[in-house]
Short mmCIF file of C-alpha atoms in Angstrom, two decimals:
data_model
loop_
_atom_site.label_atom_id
_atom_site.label_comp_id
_atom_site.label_asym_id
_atom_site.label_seq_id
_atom_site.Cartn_x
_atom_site.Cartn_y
_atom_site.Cartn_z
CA UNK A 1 5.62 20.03 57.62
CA UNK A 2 2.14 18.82 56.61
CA UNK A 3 1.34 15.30 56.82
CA UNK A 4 -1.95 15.83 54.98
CA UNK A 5 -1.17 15.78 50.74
CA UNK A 6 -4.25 16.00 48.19
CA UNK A 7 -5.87 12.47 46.97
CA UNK A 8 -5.83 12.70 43.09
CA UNK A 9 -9.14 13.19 42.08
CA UNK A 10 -11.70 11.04 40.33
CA UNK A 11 -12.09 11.59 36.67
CA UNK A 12 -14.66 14.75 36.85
CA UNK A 13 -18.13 13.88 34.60
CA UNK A 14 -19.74 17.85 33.51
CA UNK A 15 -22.77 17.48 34.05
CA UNK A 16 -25.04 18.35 30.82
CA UNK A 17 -28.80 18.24 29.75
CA UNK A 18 -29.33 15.48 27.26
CA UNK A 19 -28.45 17.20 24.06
CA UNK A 20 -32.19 17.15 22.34
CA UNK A 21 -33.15 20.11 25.03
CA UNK A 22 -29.90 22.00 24.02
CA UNK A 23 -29.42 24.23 21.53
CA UNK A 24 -25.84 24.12 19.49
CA UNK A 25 -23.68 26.76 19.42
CA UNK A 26 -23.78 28.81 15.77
CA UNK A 27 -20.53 29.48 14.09
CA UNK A 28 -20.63 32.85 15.14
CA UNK A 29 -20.39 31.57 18.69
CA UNK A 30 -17.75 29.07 17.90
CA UNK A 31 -15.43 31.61 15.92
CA UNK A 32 -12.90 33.20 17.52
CA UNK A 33 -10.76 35.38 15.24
CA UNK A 34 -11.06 35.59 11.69
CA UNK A 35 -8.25 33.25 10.27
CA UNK A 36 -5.17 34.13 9.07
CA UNK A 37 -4.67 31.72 6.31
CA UNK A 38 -3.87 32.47 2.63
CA UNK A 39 -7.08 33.18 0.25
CA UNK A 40 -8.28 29.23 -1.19
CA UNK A 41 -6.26 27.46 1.35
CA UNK A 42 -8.02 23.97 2.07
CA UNK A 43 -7.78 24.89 5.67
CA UNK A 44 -10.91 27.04 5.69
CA UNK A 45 -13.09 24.31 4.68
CA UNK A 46 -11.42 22.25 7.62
CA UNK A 47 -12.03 24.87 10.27
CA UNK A 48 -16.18 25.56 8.72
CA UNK A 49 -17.10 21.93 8.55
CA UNK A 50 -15.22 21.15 12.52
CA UNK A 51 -17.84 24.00 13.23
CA UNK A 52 -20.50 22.79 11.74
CA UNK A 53 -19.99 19.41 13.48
CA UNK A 54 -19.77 20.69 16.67
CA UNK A 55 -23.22 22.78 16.30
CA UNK A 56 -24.95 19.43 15.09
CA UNK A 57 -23.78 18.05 17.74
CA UNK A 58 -24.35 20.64 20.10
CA UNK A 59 -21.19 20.36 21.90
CA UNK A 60 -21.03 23.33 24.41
CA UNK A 61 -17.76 25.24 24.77
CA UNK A 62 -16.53 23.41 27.83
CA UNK A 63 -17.16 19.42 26.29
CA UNK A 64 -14.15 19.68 23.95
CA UNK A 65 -10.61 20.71 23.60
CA UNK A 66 -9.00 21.42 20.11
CA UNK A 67 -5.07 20.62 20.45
CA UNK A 68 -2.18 21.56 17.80
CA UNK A 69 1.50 21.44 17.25
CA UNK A 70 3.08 24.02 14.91
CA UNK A 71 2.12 24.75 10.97
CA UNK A 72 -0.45 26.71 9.02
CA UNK A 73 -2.46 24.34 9.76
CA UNK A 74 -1.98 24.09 13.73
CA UNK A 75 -3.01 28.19 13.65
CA UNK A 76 -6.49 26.14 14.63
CA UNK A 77 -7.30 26.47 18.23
CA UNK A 78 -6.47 30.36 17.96
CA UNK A 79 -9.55 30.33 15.35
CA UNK A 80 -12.08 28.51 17.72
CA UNK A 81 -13.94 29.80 20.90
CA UNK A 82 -13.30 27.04 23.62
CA UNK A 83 -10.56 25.42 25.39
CA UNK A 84 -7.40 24.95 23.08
CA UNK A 85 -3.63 24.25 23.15
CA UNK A 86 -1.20 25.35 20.14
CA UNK A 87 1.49 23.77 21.37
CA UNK A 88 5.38 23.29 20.65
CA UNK A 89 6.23 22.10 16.93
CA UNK A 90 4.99 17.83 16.87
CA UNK A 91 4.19 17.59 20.31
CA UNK A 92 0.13 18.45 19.83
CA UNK A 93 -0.09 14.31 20.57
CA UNK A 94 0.94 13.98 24.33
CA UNK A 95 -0.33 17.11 25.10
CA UNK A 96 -3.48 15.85 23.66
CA UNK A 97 -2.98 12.65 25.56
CA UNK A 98 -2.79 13.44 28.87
CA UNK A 99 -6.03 15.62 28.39
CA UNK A 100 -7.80 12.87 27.11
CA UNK A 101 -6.48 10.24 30.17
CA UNK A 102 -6.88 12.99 33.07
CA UNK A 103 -10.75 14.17 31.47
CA UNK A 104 -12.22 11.31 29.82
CA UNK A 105 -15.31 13.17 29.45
CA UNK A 106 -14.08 15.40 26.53
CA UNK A 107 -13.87 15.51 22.78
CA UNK A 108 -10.37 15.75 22.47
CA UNK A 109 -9.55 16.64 18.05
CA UNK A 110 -5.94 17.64 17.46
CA UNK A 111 -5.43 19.35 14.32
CA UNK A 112 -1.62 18.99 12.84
CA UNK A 113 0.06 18.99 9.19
CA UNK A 114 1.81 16.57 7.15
CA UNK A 115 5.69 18.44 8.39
CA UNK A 116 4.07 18.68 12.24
CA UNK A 117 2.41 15.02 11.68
CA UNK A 118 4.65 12.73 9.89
CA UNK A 119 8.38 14.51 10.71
CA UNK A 120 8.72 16.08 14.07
CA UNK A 121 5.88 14.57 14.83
CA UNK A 122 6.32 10.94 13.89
CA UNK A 123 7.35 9.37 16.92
CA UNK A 124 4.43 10.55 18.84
CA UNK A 125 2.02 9.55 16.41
CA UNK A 126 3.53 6.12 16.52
CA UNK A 127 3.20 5.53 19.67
CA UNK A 128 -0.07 7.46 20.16
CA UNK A 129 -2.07 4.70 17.42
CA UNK A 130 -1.08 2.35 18.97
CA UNK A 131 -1.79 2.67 22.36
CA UNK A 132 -4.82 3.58 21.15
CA UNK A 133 -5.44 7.08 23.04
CA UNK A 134 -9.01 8.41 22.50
CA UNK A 135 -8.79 11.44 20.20
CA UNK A 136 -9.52 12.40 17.19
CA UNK A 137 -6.32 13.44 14.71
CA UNK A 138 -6.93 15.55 11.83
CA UNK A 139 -3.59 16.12 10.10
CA UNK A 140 -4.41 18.90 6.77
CA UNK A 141 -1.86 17.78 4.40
CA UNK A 142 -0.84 19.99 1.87
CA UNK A 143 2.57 17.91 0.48
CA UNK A 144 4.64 21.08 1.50
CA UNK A 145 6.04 23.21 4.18
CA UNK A 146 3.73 25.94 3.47
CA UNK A 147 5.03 28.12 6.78
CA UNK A 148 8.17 28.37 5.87
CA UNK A 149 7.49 29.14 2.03
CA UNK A 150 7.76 25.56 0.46
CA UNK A 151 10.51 22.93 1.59
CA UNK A 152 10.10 19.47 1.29
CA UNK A 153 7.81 17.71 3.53
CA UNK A 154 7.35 13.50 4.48
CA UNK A 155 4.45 13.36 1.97
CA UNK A 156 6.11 15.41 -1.04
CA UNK A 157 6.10 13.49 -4.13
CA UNK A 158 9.05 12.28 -5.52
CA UNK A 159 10.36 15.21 -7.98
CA UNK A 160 8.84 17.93 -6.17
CA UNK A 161 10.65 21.06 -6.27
CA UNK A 162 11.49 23.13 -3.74
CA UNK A 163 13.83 25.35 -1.67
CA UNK A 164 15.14 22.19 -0.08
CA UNK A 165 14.82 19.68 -3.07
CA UNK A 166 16.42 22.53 -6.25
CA UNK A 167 16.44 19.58 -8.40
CA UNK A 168 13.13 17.75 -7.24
CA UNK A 169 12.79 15.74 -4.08
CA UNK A 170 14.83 11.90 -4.34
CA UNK A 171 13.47 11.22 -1.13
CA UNK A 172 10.54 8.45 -0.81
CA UNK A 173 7.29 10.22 0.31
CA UNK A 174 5.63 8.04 3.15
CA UNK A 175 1.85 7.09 2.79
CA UNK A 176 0.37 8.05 6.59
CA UNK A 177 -2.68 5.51 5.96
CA UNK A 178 -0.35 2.33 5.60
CA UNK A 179 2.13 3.52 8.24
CA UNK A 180 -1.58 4.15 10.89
CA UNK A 181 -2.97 0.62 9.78
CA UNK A 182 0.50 -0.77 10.35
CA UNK A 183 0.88 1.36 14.05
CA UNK A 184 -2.37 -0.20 15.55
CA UNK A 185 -4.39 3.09 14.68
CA UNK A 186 -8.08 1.44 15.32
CA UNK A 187 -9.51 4.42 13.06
CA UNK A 188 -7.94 5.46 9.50
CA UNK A 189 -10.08 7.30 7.07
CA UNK A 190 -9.05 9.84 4.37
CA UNK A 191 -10.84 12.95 2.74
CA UNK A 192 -10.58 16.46 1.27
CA UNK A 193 -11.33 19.95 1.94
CA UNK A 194 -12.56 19.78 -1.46
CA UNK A 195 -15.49 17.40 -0.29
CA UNK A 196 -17.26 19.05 2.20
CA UNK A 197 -20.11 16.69 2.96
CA UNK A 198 -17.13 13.94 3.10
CA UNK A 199 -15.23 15.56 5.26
CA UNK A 200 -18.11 16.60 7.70
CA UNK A 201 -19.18 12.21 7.44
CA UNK A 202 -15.66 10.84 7.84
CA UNK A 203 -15.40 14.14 11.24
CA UNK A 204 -18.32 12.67 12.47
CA UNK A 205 -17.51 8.83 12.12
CA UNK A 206 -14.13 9.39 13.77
CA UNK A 207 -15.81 11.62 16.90
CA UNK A 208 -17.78 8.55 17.62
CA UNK A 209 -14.99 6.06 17.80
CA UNK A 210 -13.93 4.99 20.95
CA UNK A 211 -10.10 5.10 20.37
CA UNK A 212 -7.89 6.31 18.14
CA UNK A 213 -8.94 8.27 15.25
CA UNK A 214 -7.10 9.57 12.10
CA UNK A 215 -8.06 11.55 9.37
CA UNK A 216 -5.87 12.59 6.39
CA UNK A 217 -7.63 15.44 4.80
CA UNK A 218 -5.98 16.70 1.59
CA UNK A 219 -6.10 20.31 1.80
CA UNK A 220 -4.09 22.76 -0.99
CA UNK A 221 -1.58 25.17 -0.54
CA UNK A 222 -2.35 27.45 -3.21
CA UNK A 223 0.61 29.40 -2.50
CA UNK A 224 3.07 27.07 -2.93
CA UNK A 225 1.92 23.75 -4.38
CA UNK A 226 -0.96 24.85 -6.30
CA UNK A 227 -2.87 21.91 -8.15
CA UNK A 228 -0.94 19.37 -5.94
CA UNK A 229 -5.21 17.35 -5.84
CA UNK A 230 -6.47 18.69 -9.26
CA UNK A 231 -6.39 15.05 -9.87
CA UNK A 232 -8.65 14.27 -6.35
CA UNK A 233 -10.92 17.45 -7.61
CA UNK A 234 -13.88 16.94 -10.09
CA UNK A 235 -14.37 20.12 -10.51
CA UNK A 236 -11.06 20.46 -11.65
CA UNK A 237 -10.56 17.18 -13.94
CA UNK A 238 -9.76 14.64 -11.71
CA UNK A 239 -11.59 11.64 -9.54
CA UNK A 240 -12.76 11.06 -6.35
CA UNK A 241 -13.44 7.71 -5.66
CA UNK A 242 -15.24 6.69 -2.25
CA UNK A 243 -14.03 3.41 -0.81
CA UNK A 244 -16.27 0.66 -2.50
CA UNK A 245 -19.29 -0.26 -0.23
CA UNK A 246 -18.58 -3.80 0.02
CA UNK A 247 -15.03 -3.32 1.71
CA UNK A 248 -14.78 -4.99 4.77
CA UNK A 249 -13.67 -2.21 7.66
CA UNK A 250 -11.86 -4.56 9.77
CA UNK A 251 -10.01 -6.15 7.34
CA UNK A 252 -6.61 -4.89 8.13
CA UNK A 253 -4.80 -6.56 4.75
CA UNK A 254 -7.78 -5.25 2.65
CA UNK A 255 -7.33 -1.74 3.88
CA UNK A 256 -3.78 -2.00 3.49
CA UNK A 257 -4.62 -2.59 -0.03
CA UNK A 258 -6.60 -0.15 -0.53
CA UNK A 259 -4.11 2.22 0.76
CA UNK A 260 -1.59 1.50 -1.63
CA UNK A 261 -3.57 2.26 -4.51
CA UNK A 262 -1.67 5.54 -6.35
CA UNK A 263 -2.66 8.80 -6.34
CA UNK A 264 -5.27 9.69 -6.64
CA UNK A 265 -6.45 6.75 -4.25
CA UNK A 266 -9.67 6.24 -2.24
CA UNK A 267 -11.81 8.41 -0.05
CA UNK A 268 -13.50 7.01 3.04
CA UNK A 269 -13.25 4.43 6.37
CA UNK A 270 -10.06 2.22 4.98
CA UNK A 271 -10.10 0.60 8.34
CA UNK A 272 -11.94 0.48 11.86
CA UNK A 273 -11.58 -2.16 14.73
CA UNK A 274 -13.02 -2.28 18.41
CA UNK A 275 -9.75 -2.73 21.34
CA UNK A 276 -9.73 -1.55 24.03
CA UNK A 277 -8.57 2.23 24.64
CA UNK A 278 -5.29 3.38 27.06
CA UNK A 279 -7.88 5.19 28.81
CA UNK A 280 -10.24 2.26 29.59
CA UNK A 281 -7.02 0.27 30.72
CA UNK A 282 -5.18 2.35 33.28
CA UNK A 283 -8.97 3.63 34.92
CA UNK A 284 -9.05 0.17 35.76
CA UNK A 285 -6.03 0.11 37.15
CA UNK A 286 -6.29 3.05 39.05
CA UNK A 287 -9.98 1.85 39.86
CA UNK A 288 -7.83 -1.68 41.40
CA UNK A 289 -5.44 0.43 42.89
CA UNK A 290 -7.98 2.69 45.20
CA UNK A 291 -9.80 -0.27 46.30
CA UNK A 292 -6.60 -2.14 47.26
CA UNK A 293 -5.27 1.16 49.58
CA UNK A 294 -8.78 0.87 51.02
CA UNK A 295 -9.29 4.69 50.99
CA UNK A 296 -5.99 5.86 52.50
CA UNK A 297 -4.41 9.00 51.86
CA UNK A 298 -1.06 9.37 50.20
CA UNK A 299 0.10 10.69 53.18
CA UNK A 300 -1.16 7.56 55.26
CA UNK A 301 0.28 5.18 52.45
CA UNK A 302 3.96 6.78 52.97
CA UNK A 303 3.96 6.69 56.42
CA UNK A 304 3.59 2.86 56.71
CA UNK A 305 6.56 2.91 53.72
CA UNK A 306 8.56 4.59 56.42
CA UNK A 307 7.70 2.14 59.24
CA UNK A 308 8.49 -0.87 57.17
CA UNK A 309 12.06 0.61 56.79
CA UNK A 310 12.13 0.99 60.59
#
């Protein structure tokens, strides 16, 4: 048998002109089927504006990674030309995860629902905020399991009827901004497809954060909750109130606040801190680790193991 095994390897760095001398990829570059969604779903607003940020950023094809679970909405990496997961039903987090530890040098967005998101999913986006993974969430909630042809999801409102809830839905509807501010997420903002600058501004300020990132984007299911944001919608009647300028980001109580206010709510950055990423923590403890072994090989490292036990 081989004594020789394979170091693991440094975190690799793509090496890329600086982005002014680089042209961004058009949507027509970026697209890679034509999406299968229903006509007026919210999702196709979601998919054109993560386009459009990625050609004003002029992100090449092999800088990010767009990650799912299972849903309507997690149909999304099958839509875009690059590297992409759509992976098993609320697991688009650790997948996500170890991308984002093991290639620190991508954009790493997963795209999930409310039912992938908040239900299956829940655990993993627990523990994901607060460890404070660098990523960018996107969850597209809609209020319903549109998939499966309306059942009652975590963010149905009480009353809702559906083929799970005949009579209306008795179960309490979770909020997923409290429950992030209250999970250590270090990035919570909220939007809708029906907003497209917004939701282009709030894509762009949770690309740049160095941690953690969630976005709730309100986005219809005209097939089976039509009208669920009328009252989010101008155009249709309703509000949409942006966060008021003098709110303080990194007050955690404030945006707590804010996030309790009933529907329709706020729109905007409810709350963003600076801590320290799970990334930045264990490449210094790998970074400790290598320099303590000296260089040895793994091979070199369990052969002394051996000796000792001599």
């Amino acid at each position: 048998m081989s004594t020789q095994t394979l170091a693991n390897p440094a975190p690799q760095t793509v090496a890329t002109p600086p982005s002014a001398e680089r042209k961004g990829l058009t949507k027509k570059e970026l697209a890679a089927d034509h999406p299968t969604w229903c006509p007026g779903c919210g999702d196709f607003s979601v998919l054109a504006l993560y386009f459009k940020l990625l050609e004003k950023r002029k992100l090449q094809q092999d800088e990010f990674v767009s990650i799912s679970g299972i849903g309507c909405s997690s149909r999304f990496p099958y839509f875009v030309q690059s590297h992409g997961v759509h992976f098993i039903h609320g697991r688009a987090l650790p997948f996500a995860t170890g991308i984002s530890l093991s290639r620190p040098d991508l954009h790493v967005f997963a795209f999930s629902g409310d039912g992938d998101a908040f239900s299956i999913g829940g655990n993993h986006f627990t523990h994901t905020a607060r460890k404070n993974v660098k990523m960018s969430l996107v969850v597209m909630d809609n209020q319903v399991y549109g998939l499966t042809k309306k059942q009652t999801s975590p963010t149905s409102p009480l009353g809702f009827k559906s083929k799970t809830d005949g009579w209306g839905a008795i179960d309490h509807p979770i909020n997923p901004l409290k429950q992030a501010i209250a999970m250590g997420a270090t990035f919570v903002a909220r939007t809708t497809s029906t907003n497209p600058n917004h939701v282009l501004a709030m894509m762009e300020a949770a690309m740049d954060h160095d941690g953690f990132s969630f976005i709730q984007c309100l986005s219809e299911c005209v097939e089976f909750y039509e009208g669920a944001f009328d009252a989010a919608n101008p155009r249709k009647g309703g509000v949409f109130n942006e966060i008021p300028k003098n709110h303080d980001v990194t007050d955690e109580i404030a945006a707590y606040k804010l996030a309790s206010t009933p529907f329709p709510g706020y729109f905007g950055v409810f709350y963003k801190v600076n801590r320290p990423t799970k990334n930045a923590k264990e490449s210094e403890i790998i970074t400790n680790a290598r320099a303590k072994i000296q260089g040895q090989a793994d091979w070199q490292l369990l052969q002394k193991s051996f000796e000792r036990m001599k």
